[in-house]
XYZ file of C-alpha atoms in Angstrom:
741
model
C 60.282 -56.365 -13.752
C 60.869 -52.636 -12.608
C 60.017 -51.471 -16.203
C 57.009 -53.636 -16.454
C 55.915 -52.275 -13.152
C 56.503 -48.805 -14.542
C 54.554 -49.378 -17.581
C 51.780 -50.621 -15.506
C 51.755 -47.550 -13.751
C 51.578 -45.227 -16.626
C 48.066 -45.981 -17.696
C 46.654 -45.549 -14.237
C 47.653 -41.793 -14.181
C 46.249 -41.082 -17.539
C 42.903 -42.886 -17.252
C 40.333 -42.575 -14.868
C 39.924 -44.929 -11.830
C 37.166 -47.443 -12.837
C 35.052 -47.540 -9.829
C 34.192 -43.761 -10.154
C 34.108 -43.087 -14.076
C 32.805 -46.257 -15.317
C 29.291 -44.941 -15.354
C 30.028 -41.253 -16.040
C 32.374 -41.107 -19.287
C 33.495 -37.487 -19.893
C 32.015 -36.474 -23.346
C 32.201 -32.570 -22.911
C 34.368 -30.655 -24.817
C 35.387 -28.983 -21.763
C 37.715 -31.603 -20.932
C 39.957 -30.684 -23.809
C 41.047 -28.035 -21.591
C 40.944 -29.467 -18.053
C 42.818 -32.533 -16.440
C 41.252 -33.970 -13.178
C 43.538 -34.316 -9.906
C 43.144 -36.251 -7.009
C 43.350 -34.432 -3.738
C 43.002 -35.954 -0.139
C 39.765 -37.500 1.194
C 38.732 -38.964 -2.050
C 38.165 -35.664 -3.782
C 39.133 -34.517 -7.377
C 39.702 -30.968 -8.730
C 39.623 -29.839 -12.291
C 42.931 -28.263 -13.418
C 42.938 -25.810 -16.435
C 45.901 -26.926 -18.614
C 46.572 -23.197 -19.692
C 46.620 -21.357 -16.384
C 47.056 -24.213 -14.157
C 44.067 -22.833 -11.788
C 41.960 -25.850 -10.051
C 38.262 -25.717 -9.622
C 36.261 -28.424 -7.284
C 34.678 -31.364 -9.584
C 33.713 -34.129 -7.199
C 33.452 -34.926 -3.400
C 32.968 -38.345 -2.838
C 30.000 -39.256 -4.676
C 29.142 -35.717 -5.250
C 29.771 -34.300 -8.505
C 29.955 -30.257 -9.223
C 29.339 -30.294 -12.951
C 31.138 -28.566 -15.742
C 29.192 -25.232 -15.927
C 31.855 -23.099 -14.052
C 34.384 -24.788 -15.945
C 32.941 -24.003 -19.198
C 32.661 -20.483 -17.858
C 36.049 -20.100 -17.070
C 37.061 -21.150 -20.789
C 33.875 -19.479 -22.588
C 33.636 -16.017 -20.806
C 37.387 -15.208 -21.198
C 38.237 -15.494 -17.245
C 41.200 -17.620 -18.134
C 44.324 -15.175 -18.060
C 46.098 -17.146 -20.707
C 42.963 -16.965 -23.067
C 43.014 -13.286 -22.424
C 46.296 -12.782 -23.342
C 46.063 -14.849 -26.472
C 42.913 -12.780 -27.703
C 44.940 -9.583 -27.298
C 47.642 -10.827 -29.394
C 45.321 -12.357 -32.243
C 43.736 -8.734 -32.117
C 47.127 -7.005 -32.348
C 48.174 -9.020 -35.251
C 44.900 -8.274 -37.083
C 45.305 -4.704 -36.684
C 48.757 -4.780 -37.722
C 48.048 -7.016 -40.813
C 45.362 -4.760 -41.775
C 47.366 -1.325 -41.353
C 44.748 0.441 -38.883
C 43.776 0.037 -35.200
C 40.605 -1.865 -34.936
C 38.284 -1.679 -31.788
C 37.931 -5.378 -30.230
C 34.830 -7.049 -31.660
C 31.884 -7.283 -29.681
C 31.722 -10.637 -27.820
C 28.503 -12.799 -27.931
C 27.932 -14.601 -24.400
C 25.682 -17.569 -24.054
C 23.553 -17.853 -20.832
C 20.520 -19.512 -20.282
C 19.381 -20.167 -24.047
C 19.584 -16.363 -24.849
C 22.545 -14.220 -26.150
C 23.409 -10.426 -25.426
C 25.684 -8.395 -27.213
C 27.936 -5.696 -24.982
C 27.416 -2.601 -26.253
C 29.865 -0.020 -25.060
C 27.837 3.344 -26.156
C 24.679 1.936 -24.688
C 26.357 1.086 -21.256
C 27.303 4.701 -21.397
C 23.574 5.745 -21.771
C 22.742 3.321 -19.174
C 25.095 4.440 -16.786
C 24.075 8.144 -17.096
C 20.220 7.243 -16.956
C 21.267 5.255 -13.351
C 22.881 8.482 -12.241
C 20.189 10.731 -13.226
C 16.921 8.321 -11.929
C 18.745 7.451 -8.503
C 20.591 10.977 -8.160
C 23.817 9.441 -7.703
C 26.878 11.847 -7.697
C 28.659 12.358 -11.121
C 32.161 11.583 -9.947
C 30.889 8.207 -8.656
C 32.562 6.920 -12.084
C 35.820 7.724 -10.454
C 35.136 5.953 -7.134
C 37.696 2.867 -7.098
C 34.993 0.435 -5.519
C 32.655 1.308 -8.135
C 35.086 1.007 -10.829
C 36.363 -2.549 -9.775
C 32.644 -3.744 -9.436
C 31.905 -2.706 -12.797
C 34.947 -4.203 -14.070
C 34.280 -7.556 -12.344
C 30.848 -7.636 -14.220
C 32.147 -6.611 -17.466
C 35.909 -6.448 -18.019
C 35.506 -4.986 -21.184
C 33.551 -2.015 -20.259
C 35.949 1.271 -20.463
C 34.874 3.428 -17.434
C 34.734 7.141 -18.450
C 35.785 10.042 -16.207
C 33.338 12.895 -15.103
C 33.370 15.283 -17.777
C 32.456 12.481 -20.088
C 29.552 11.082 -18.207
C 28.307 14.704 -17.713
C 28.241 15.039 -21.337
C 26.197 11.640 -21.621
C 23.747 13.398 -19.139
C 23.313 16.574 -21.183
C 23.031 14.617 -24.332
C 20.037 12.514 -22.985
C 18.462 15.753 -21.437
C 18.535 17.256 -24.953
C 16.930 14.140 -26.416
C 14.026 13.758 -24.021
C 13.562 17.490 -24.254
C 13.153 17.187 -27.884
C 10.629 14.156 -27.384
C 8.812 16.288 -24.892
C 8.377 19.325 -27.419
C 6.787 17.162 -30.032
C 4.267 16.185 -27.184
C 3.545 20.076 -26.651
C 3.087 20.828 -30.356
C 0.165 18.429 -30.298
C -1.412 19.646 -27.035
C -4.774 20.690 -27.627
C -5.468 23.032 -24.743
C -3.325 25.478 -22.689
C -0.690 24.619 -19.964
C -0.728 25.532 -16.392
C 2.485 26.222 -14.533
C 3.689 25.766 -11.087
C 6.581 27.418 -9.659
C 8.710 26.202 -6.873
C 11.967 27.865 -5.325
C 14.950 26.093 -4.135
C 17.745 27.863 -2.250
C 21.428 27.113 -1.946
C 23.962 27.409 0.778
C 25.269 30.471 -1.273
C 23.341 33.633 -2.199
C 22.148 31.773 -5.350
C 19.065 30.079 -5.771
C 16.977 28.152 -8.375
C 13.284 28.550 -9.817
C 11.566 24.907 -10.926
C 9.071 25.573 -13.418
C 6.683 22.646 -13.945
C 3.797 22.453 -16.606
C 0.169 20.519 -16.191
C -1.956 19.723 -19.071
C -4.564 17.345 -20.301
C -3.911 15.444 -23.867
C -5.783 14.656 -26.519
C -6.641 11.543 -24.754
C -7.965 13.205 -21.535
C -5.221 12.079 -19.546
C -3.840 14.419 -17.050
C 0.021 15.031 -17.096
C 2.759 16.823 -15.311
C 6.041 17.603 -16.290
C 9.434 19.668 -15.330
C 9.928 22.303 -17.891
C 12.954 24.099 -16.509
C 15.314 24.316 -13.391
C 16.857 27.625 -13.917
C 19.503 29.280 -11.672
C 18.899 33.019 -10.560
C 21.204 35.361 -8.531
C 18.452 36.569 -6.303
C 15.364 34.250 -6.301
C 13.142 36.468 -4.200
C 13.903 39.715 -6.188
C 11.144 41.384 -7.689
C 11.973 40.179 -11.320
C 13.452 37.179 -11.005
C 10.248 35.041 -11.280
C 8.971 37.078 -14.236
C 12.107 36.454 -16.192
C 12.248 32.726 -15.412
C 8.405 32.545 -16.653
C 9.485 34.195 -19.902
C 12.428 32.553 -20.546
C 10.725 29.175 -19.713
C 7.805 29.781 -21.961
C 9.844 31.207 -24.802
C 12.141 28.202 -24.627
C 9.343 25.970 -25.019
C 7.192 28.116 -27.559
C 4.188 28.336 -25.192
C 3.649 31.715 -24.490
C 0.219 31.879 -26.348
C -0.749 28.593 -24.271
C -0.263 29.858 -20.693
C -3.399 29.552 -18.749
C -2.655 29.567 -14.627
C 0.362 29.898 -12.607
C 0.407 28.258 -9.237
C 2.390 29.708 -6.330
C 3.587 28.459 -2.762
C 3.117 31.058 0.272
C 6.356 32.458 -0.409
C 5.649 34.121 -3.662
C 3.695 37.182 -3.794
C 1.487 37.933 -6.792
C 3.546 41.071 -7.253
C 6.148 39.196 -8.502
C 3.985 37.649 -11.219
C 2.462 40.755 -12.337
C 5.833 42.845 -12.658
C 8.100 43.802 -15.287
C 7.468 42.905 -18.929
C 5.676 39.862 -18.279
C 2.487 41.247 -17.321
C 2.559 43.616 -20.108
C 3.519 41.227 -22.761
C 0.667 38.688 -21.851
C -2.085 41.567 -21.670
C -0.936 43.023 -24.991
C -1.112 39.463 -26.979
C -4.734 39.074 -25.111
C -3.165 35.770 -23.582
C -4.840 36.167 -20.082
C -8.185 34.499 -19.705
C -10.937 35.980 -17.868
C -9.054 39.437 -17.697
C -6.391 37.691 -15.595
C -8.600 36.799 -12.676
C -7.421 33.011 -13.189
C -3.804 34.055 -13.556
C -2.369 33.337 -10.098
C -3.391 30.223 -8.039
C -2.234 29.917 -4.300
C -1.107 26.161 -3.513
C -3.402 24.492 -1.082
C -0.939 22.041 0.186
C 1.144 24.852 1.179
C -1.591 26.680 2.905
C -2.376 23.666 4.986
C 1.190 23.246 5.863
C 1.528 26.888 6.918
C -1.444 27.016 9.083
C -0.711 23.478 10.566
C 2.816 24.647 11.473
C 1.459 27.781 13.163
C -0.952 26.115 15.297
C 1.762 23.462 16.632
C 4.162 26.550 17.063
C 1.510 28.105 19.379
C 1.871 25.099 21.887
C 5.271 24.599 21.289
C 6.124 24.288 25.120
C 3.594 21.673 25.708
C 4.736 19.589 22.544
C 8.318 19.854 24.238
C 6.971 18.211 27.442
C 4.918 15.344 25.442
C 8.246 14.609 23.315
C 10.120 14.336 26.473
C 7.463 12.315 28.367
C 7.427 9.915 25.361
C 11.423 9.678 25.355
C 11.426 8.867 29.316
C 8.776 5.964 28.792
C 10.648 4.414 25.761
C 14.174 4.639 27.104
C 13.972 1.244 28.446
C 12.114 -2.023 28.350
C 11.615 -1.701 31.892
C 9.919 1.776 31.756
C 7.751 0.712 28.687
C 6.497 -2.338 30.680
C 5.656 -0.155 33.840
C 3.941 2.601 31.809
C 1.818 -0.356 30.039
C 0.912 -1.838 33.648
C -0.199 1.842 34.459
C -2.385 1.924 31.298
C -3.845 -1.475 32.222
C -4.619 -0.368 35.877
C -6.346 2.875 34.899
C -8.269 0.671 31.996
C -6.931 2.627 29.177
C -7.666 0.541 26.281
C -6.033 2.530 23.511
C -4.707 0.607 20.490
C -2.657 3.687 19.544
C 1.268 3.085 20.083
C 3.412 5.916 21.475
C 5.899 7.265 18.833
C 8.101 10.275 18.517
C 7.239 12.726 15.536
C 9.385 13.791 12.721
C 9.393 17.842 13.328
C 9.299 18.679 9.554
C 6.451 16.626 8.887
C 3.541 17.912 10.919
C 1.148 15.149 10.207
C 3.440 13.032 12.534
C 3.379 15.593 15.301
C -0.302 15.580 15.114
C -0.645 11.395 15.282
C 2.058 11.863 18.304
C -0.326 14.151 20.103
C -3.551 11.951 19.095
C -2.021 9.229 20.758
C -0.500 10.916 24.140
C -3.967 12.464 24.551
C -5.306 8.947 25.257
C -2.614 8.182 27.877
C -2.623 11.570 29.479
C -4.316 10.014 32.807
C -1.223 7.227 32.688
C 1.210 10.186 32.301
C -0.116 11.927 35.433
C -0.232 8.847 37.434
C 3.470 8.211 36.339
C 4.718 11.415 37.618
C 3.208 10.600 41.013
C 4.796 7.237 41.269
C 8.140 7.829 39.906
C 10.286 10.794 40.866
C 12.606 10.849 38.009
C 9.851 11.987 35.774
C 8.242 15.129 35.993
C 7.349 16.129 32.491
C 3.530 15.700 32.568
C 1.477 18.282 30.834
C -1.024 20.134 33.295
C -4.758 19.461 32.648
C -4.971 23.099 31.208
C -2.180 22.155 28.662
C -3.949 18.811 27.865
C -7.057 20.639 27.015
C -5.013 22.984 24.498
C -3.844 19.832 22.953
C -7.222 18.354 22.683
C -8.505 21.601 20.836
C -5.405 21.692 18.636
C -5.818 18.382 17.462
C -9.586 18.732 16.806
C -8.842 21.521 14.158
C -5.527 19.809 12.874
C -7.689 16.966 12.166
C -9.667 18.962 9.663
C -6.431 19.820 7.683
C -4.920 16.122 8.334
C -7.992 14.603 6.521
C -8.291 17.163 3.797
C -4.692 16.426 2.992
C -5.295 12.591 3.150
C -8.213 13.067 0.624
C -5.878 15.084 -2.114
C -3.189 12.368 -1.666
C -5.596 9.582 -2.014
C -6.687 10.813 -5.433
C -4.237 9.413 -8.305
C -4.690 12.255 -10.580
C -5.708 15.256 -8.809
C -7.865 17.563 -11.195
C -8.744 20.807 -9.772
C -12.555 19.922 -9.357
C -11.698 17.769 -6.148
C -10.426 21.011 -3.934
C -13.602 23.040 -3.616
C -15.337 20.718 -1.604
C -12.336 20.368 0.694
C -11.784 24.150 1.065
C -15.359 25.149 1.698
C -15.745 22.353 4.474
C -12.606 23.456 6.544
C -13.634 27.140 6.191
C -17.276 26.452 7.570
C -15.680 24.636 10.427
C -13.108 27.464 11.349
C -16.317 29.979 10.942
C -18.267 28.217 13.394
C -15.227 27.598 15.572
C -14.476 31.479 15.932
C -18.026 32.031 17.471
C -17.216 29.819 19.982
C -17.895 30.780 23.548
C -14.950 28.886 24.797
C -12.042 31.596 24.276
C -9.129 28.666 24.052
C -11.400 27.170 21.168
C -12.143 30.704 19.459
C -8.523 32.093 20.066
C -7.034 28.909 18.001
C -9.782 28.826 15.522
C -9.249 32.865 14.799
C -5.565 32.307 14.175
C -6.428 29.422 11.551
C -9.177 31.224 10.217
C -7.282 34.598 9.356
C -5.146 32.684 6.872
C -7.488 30.372 5.534
C -10.111 32.953 4.919
C -7.524 34.783 2.746
C -6.892 31.722 0.884
C -10.448 31.351 0.233
C -10.731 34.826 -1.062
C -8.053 34.642 -3.193
C -9.246 31.051 -4.838
C -12.630 30.699 -4.276
C -13.615 31.762 -7.934
C -11.208 29.121 -9.344
C -12.280 26.539 -7.158
C -15.728 27.294 -7.740
C -15.584 27.302 -11.473
C -13.526 23.852 -11.486
C -16.334 22.265 -9.216
C -19.028 23.433 -11.885
C -17.126 21.728 -14.319
C -17.826 18.192 -12.323
C -21.200 17.048 -13.899
C -22.067 15.528 -10.361
C -22.161 18.977 -8.829
C -22.265 21.903 -11.298
C -23.759 25.213 -10.018
C -25.939 23.320 -7.198
C -22.747 22.790 -4.941
C -21.651 26.362 -5.358
C -25.230 27.305 -4.190
C -25.501 25.186 -1.449
C -21.535 25.611 0.095
C -22.271 29.490 -0.682
C -25.124 29.371 1.268
C -23.163 27.710 4.428
C -20.296 30.175 4.010
C -21.909 33.553 3.240
C -25.350 32.867 4.918
C -27.887 35.552 3.460
C -25.513 37.033 1.303
C -24.507 33.957 -0.581
C -26.972 34.706 -3.887
C -24.432 37.794 -4.731
C -21.634 35.502 -4.642
C -23.581 32.874 -6.582
C -24.140 35.280 -9.110
C -20.641 36.151 -9.346
C -19.425 32.644 -10.310
C -22.349 32.275 -12.876
C -21.410 35.507 -14.519
C -17.687 34.624 -14.558
C -18.294 31.171 -15.986
C -20.413 32.507 -18.758
C -18.103 35.327 -19.516
C -15.065 32.591 -19.727
C -17.218 30.246 -21.998
C -17.717 33.225 -24.329
C -14.068 33.823 -24.612
C -13.699 30.225 -25.539
C -16.525 30.614 -28.005
C -14.456 33.260 -30.066
C -11.510 30.735 -30.348
C -11.530 28.648 -33.253
C -12.465 25.072 -32.518
C -10.564 22.167 -33.889
C -11.589 20.113 -36.930
C -13.495 16.995 -36.048
C -13.849 14.046 -38.704
C -17.256 13.658 -39.745
C -17.167 9.966 -40.651
C -15.371 7.356 -38.847
C -13.995 4.415 -40.924
C -16.588 1.761 -41.955
C -15.914 -1.096 -39.670
C -16.285 0.943 -36.849
C -19.333 2.045 -37.517
C -20.680 -1.178 -38.428
C -19.748 -2.367 -35.064
C -21.809 0.234 -33.461
C -24.792 -0.954 -35.344
C -24.018 -4.777 -34.193
C -23.023 -5.858 -37.804
C -20.085 -7.123 -39.693
C -17.789 -5.869 -42.219
C -20.124 -7.383 -45.032
C -23.230 -5.422 -43.854
C -23.525 -2.037 -45.621
C -23.432 1.096 -43.587
C -27.015 2.436 -42.841
C -25.461 5.884 -42.201
C -23.420 6.354 -45.023
C -24.673 9.843 -46.877
C -24.169 8.490 -50.526
C -25.979 5.074 -50.049
C -29.254 5.711 -48.787
C -30.637 8.481 -51.202
C -31.461 10.846 -48.613
C -29.301 13.817 -49.391
C -32.177 16.124 -49.726
C -33.321 14.988 -46.380
C -29.640 15.923 -44.840
C -29.996 19.531 -46.456
C -33.149 19.808 -44.659
C -31.826 18.703 -41.194
C -28.836 21.553 -41.845
C -31.260 24.367 -42.796
C -33.101 23.557 -39.733
C -30.061 23.451 -37.440
C -29.396 26.877 -38.824
C -32.666 28.543 -38.621
C -33.721 27.374 -35.190
C -31.943 28.814 -32.310
C -30.328 26.597 -30.207
C -29.150 27.100 -26.337
C -25.609 27.870 -25.798
C -23.412 24.950 -24.470
C -23.043 26.383 -21.014
C -26.775 26.776 -20.457
C -27.549 23.187 -21.773
C -25.096 21.799 -19.709
C -26.155 23.498 -16.415
C -29.666 22.790 -16.971
C -29.419 18.986 -17.327
C -29.647 16.802 -14.304
C -26.682 15.920 -12.361
C -24.532 12.665 -12.906
C -25.014 10.354 -10.152
C -22.125 10.319 -7.799
C -20.640 6.814 -8.230
C -17.513 5.304 -6.977
C -14.417 6.048 -8.657
C -16.119 8.576 -10.909
C -13.391 9.872 -13.735
C -14.282 13.071 -14.827
C -11.743 13.222 -17.577
C -13.387 10.148 -19.044
C -16.654 11.673 -18.853
C -15.678 14.622 -20.948
C -14.277 12.428 -23.280
C -17.269 10.951 -23.655
C -19.143 14.004 -24.329
C -16.568 16.144 -26.004
C -18.767 15.950 -29.453
C -22.005 17.140 -27.302
C -19.859 20.011 -25.757
C -17.033 20.998 -28.179
C -16.572 24.281 -26.786
C -17.378 23.635 -23.222
C -15.288 20.329 -23.237
C -12.122 22.823 -24.318
C -12.787 25.179 -21.450
C -13.214 22.164 -19.285
C -10.240 20.719 -20.227
C -8.116 23.739 -19.244
C -9.771 24.401 -16.099
C -9.537 20.742 -14.689
C -5.948 20.847 -15.679
C -5.284 23.763 -12.886
C -2.641 22.312 -10.431
C -4.321 23.569 -7.340
C -1.657 21.782 -5.492
C 2.055 21.872 -6.747
C 2.708 18.628 -4.793
C 3.293 15.811 -7.192
C 1.443 12.600 -7.173
C 2.779 10.033 -4.976
C 4.559 12.660 -2.750
C 3.685 13.625 0.892
C 1.993 16.919 1.331
C 2.999 17.242 5.149
C 6.616 18.173 4.457
C 7.054 21.514 5.566
C 8.214 24.091 3.081
C 6.447 22.183 0.306
C 7.572 25.031 -2.395
C 10.780 26.226 -0.783
C 13.644 23.410 -0.600
C 17.477 23.498 -0.282
C 19.785 22.255 -2.935
C 22.678 20.148 -1.362
C 26.266 21.012 -1.185
C 27.308 18.644 -4.068
C 24.613 19.796 -6.762
C 24.977 23.305 -5.652
C 28.525 23.007 -7.031
C 27.601 21.773 -10.360
C 27.279 23.975 -13.501
C 23.698 25.582 -13.763
C 23.151 23.383 -16.969
C 23.943 20.334 -15.335
C 22.015 20.711 -12.527
C 18.663 21.550 -14.823
C 19.514 18.377 -16.893
C 19.850 16.337 -13.661
C 16.458 17.492 -12.511
C 14.647 17.778 -15.770
C 15.807 14.423 -17.122
C 15.043 12.548 -13.752
C 11.256 13.985 -14.198
C 10.923 12.879 -17.613
C 12.681 9.479 -17.540
C 10.000 7.953 -14.834
C 7.316 8.397 -17.544
C 9.049 6.393 -20.121
C 7.757 2.835 -21.051
C 11.042 1.190 -19.505
C 10.648 3.063 -16.304
C 6.799 2.743 -15.645
C 4.287 0.098 -15.860
C 3.301 -0.607 -19.370
C -0.130 0.661 -20.652
C -2.881 -1.699 -21.111
C -3.579 -2.502 -24.708
C -7.152 -3.868 -23.731
C -8.734 -1.399 -21.799
C -8.468 2.224 -21.620
C -6.854 3.043 -18.329
C -8.949 5.610 -17.129
C -12.012 3.516 -17.920
C -10.507 0.840 -16.002
C -10.544 3.009 -13.005
C -14.025 4.068 -13.546
C -15.328 0.500 -14.046
C -13.150 -2.196 -12.348
C -15.018 -5.351 -13.642
C -13.784 -6.082 -17.140
C -16.957 -6.455 -18.723
C -18.204 -3.099 -17.408
C -14.803 -1.453 -18.825
C -15.513 -3.171 -22.156
C -18.843 -1.756 -22.421
C -17.761 1.655 -21.362
C -15.028 1.513 -24.258
C -17.500 0.506 -26.541
C -19.858 3.070 -25.760
C -16.982 5.447 -26.184
C -15.900 4.379 -29.621
C -19.684 4.188 -30.848
C -21.422 6.928 -29.452
C -18.776 9.451 -29.779
C -17.597 8.204 -33.198
C -20.742 7.796 -34.828
C -20.719 8.892 -38.440
C -23.570 11.438 -38.700
C -23.919 14.218 -41.287
C -23.949 17.106 -38.818
C -22.692 18.216 -35.535
C -26.491 18.676 -34.442
C -27.196 15.369 -35.324
C -24.100 14.157 -33.383
C -25.088 16.207 -30.045
C -28.583 14.567 -30.467
C -27.472 11.266 -30.645
C -24.946 11.606 -27.857
C -27.970 13.132 -25.715
C -30.043 10.402 -26.604
C -27.406 7.521 -25.544
C -26.102 9.463 -22.522
C -28.955 7.769 -19.877
C -27.832 4.551 -21.401
C -24.259 5.247 -20.440
C -25.143 6.211 -16.989
C -26.975 2.980 -16.308
C -24.133 0.866 -17.476
C -21.810 3.036 -15.194
C -24.169 2.317 -12.252
C -23.865 -1.437 -12.810
C -22.595 -3.156 -9.635
C -21.283 0.099 -8.468
C -22.548 1.795 -5.066
C -23.392 5.344 -4.922
C -20.649 7.363 -3.574
C -21.026 8.078 -0.140
C -19.368 11.714 0.085
C -20.216 13.832 3.483
C -22.614 15.565 1.779
C -25.851 14.577 3.533
C -27.191 18.172 3.658
C -26.535 18.609 0.306
C -28.492 15.564 -0.631
C -31.193 16.567 1.153
C -31.269 19.970 -0.409
C -31.366 18.339 -3.769
C -34.421 16.442 -2.896
C -36.170 19.646 -1.533
C -35.601 21.192 -4.959
C -36.848 18.328 -6.744
């Protein structure tokens, strides 16, 4: 009986209990590697036959499934399987008589497979360090190494020198790609120069290039990040510029150089750089456009000087805000005082960031609205005695009035996605006119603050007004008309002399471009595109093919007329035509793209002028940070080799524009057209006009220009569909235009 009882008990251990397994028979192959063990509470666990690890399987009627069991076996998490794999690899290598790298293992997850690639993982690690500015020695941090090993045990972590080599290799690869872009660059390039200092006596000079490509898109790329022993020495900038231009083979393509307020033009024109560029006839307009001052920097310098002039008052306001925000009880008491005094302000009190003057301005604006509350608080709270006096509040009010000019101007620049040079003229002359008026104020407090601001701003205007004026002339919405109007406000009765100066210089610059050879443009486009222009399909013969219409003699006649009849220069034709309507989101680069056949030489000049970086601040960055052009390198990067520092900075700049790091471009509608026409139908029409009007196959350039000119009103009408007229603050300019008509 005992033996029979024992036999009855044996199957019960090997078979699944009937109440829980009759309806879920285990068909998965995973059960070849696992057994089920019962635990307390009616729960069961799956036990690995190899390593004896147990995993949750069921809890009462709830079953955990088998996915985690499959991962334990398939992904090599089981230590026994890992050991068996190593033995198998060792035996294969021994039998072949050579050492073999372990084969790449394919993992399966959610219906797709991925292959582990050690080399590509190194590249991705280097890219991560560059883009996110991680330290190179993070590859030796134990926590990071453990984290990576938990994700991929096969990954072999590298040391610092190896990852540094990967960074340099990635930098060289991207540099070669960028060099190919510059080879096909149709126009000139303008540089910006930024200074970086270190805690040592060394410094770095950062060269950045801005240009407009063949598709009329604005680009900015870092070119070099070069260490110099004395960044503020006489020849440091000249040497850095010369080396950078030689390295990129662009000495013949330099147009302008934009500096911050810490550089002097003497540095640029010193040593051999000026002589070399002058001897090679590389400076346009006798070098008058060579040096540009950064507009963002002059805004910061003036704003910081004004704020410094009332630093004592600002200190009291900061302390007042700190006092109010020290506890919830004080905040509640201050709110009750504001309510009692009927101060209905929606602004909240907040402390500023001392390195960003816009936050100081906003702090002062908010504090001004609560000035009565602060004064009342001082009378009812013995612990508070920091309230500014009436004269102090008046000074704050005057300062905020003129800081607002700079604040609004900076925001207009930052709100522009691609800040071409034409947008700055309007901002500068508006501020200058306001400061001119304020200096004549009878209020000594107003005139005193305004004169301090006016002195620096007027110098900026004298240095850069010609460049800014040339850029706005290239804007078909304004041309010379806005120059004439604004100069009458700035110079008064003497404005005609300054207008003539701009007109003479723009004609002289145009003649310099006329003397340069134009790139060849195809006379005929493909047949399919031309048929699309005429509304036909591929089976309809082209009406404009010169060999199919039997009018070769007529074509020769047109050519003779175009040669014998004198024509106006492009610059005069452009300036005499009516202004383009100021529509919302006008895309000036796309306008020149549509009109490049009509103005082949002038468009070449416009390409270079519009690409001038009047502000050194990159798109998406804040203008308001103090020391825009002079920054400090941290201790870690200062300790790296100069070539490594350059690779880290330049590669980070270049990688952000790669398709994997940026938003993929649209294949249906050109991005520039999409900005100009948000509606998809209107965008499609504009793209059609771009391909048809400017790509039409006509015999001579004269015929092309004539056709483009004929179709220009149609383009303007399409651009105006469902688009409001741009409401710029130019009411006086509009009135002047109506009077002139």
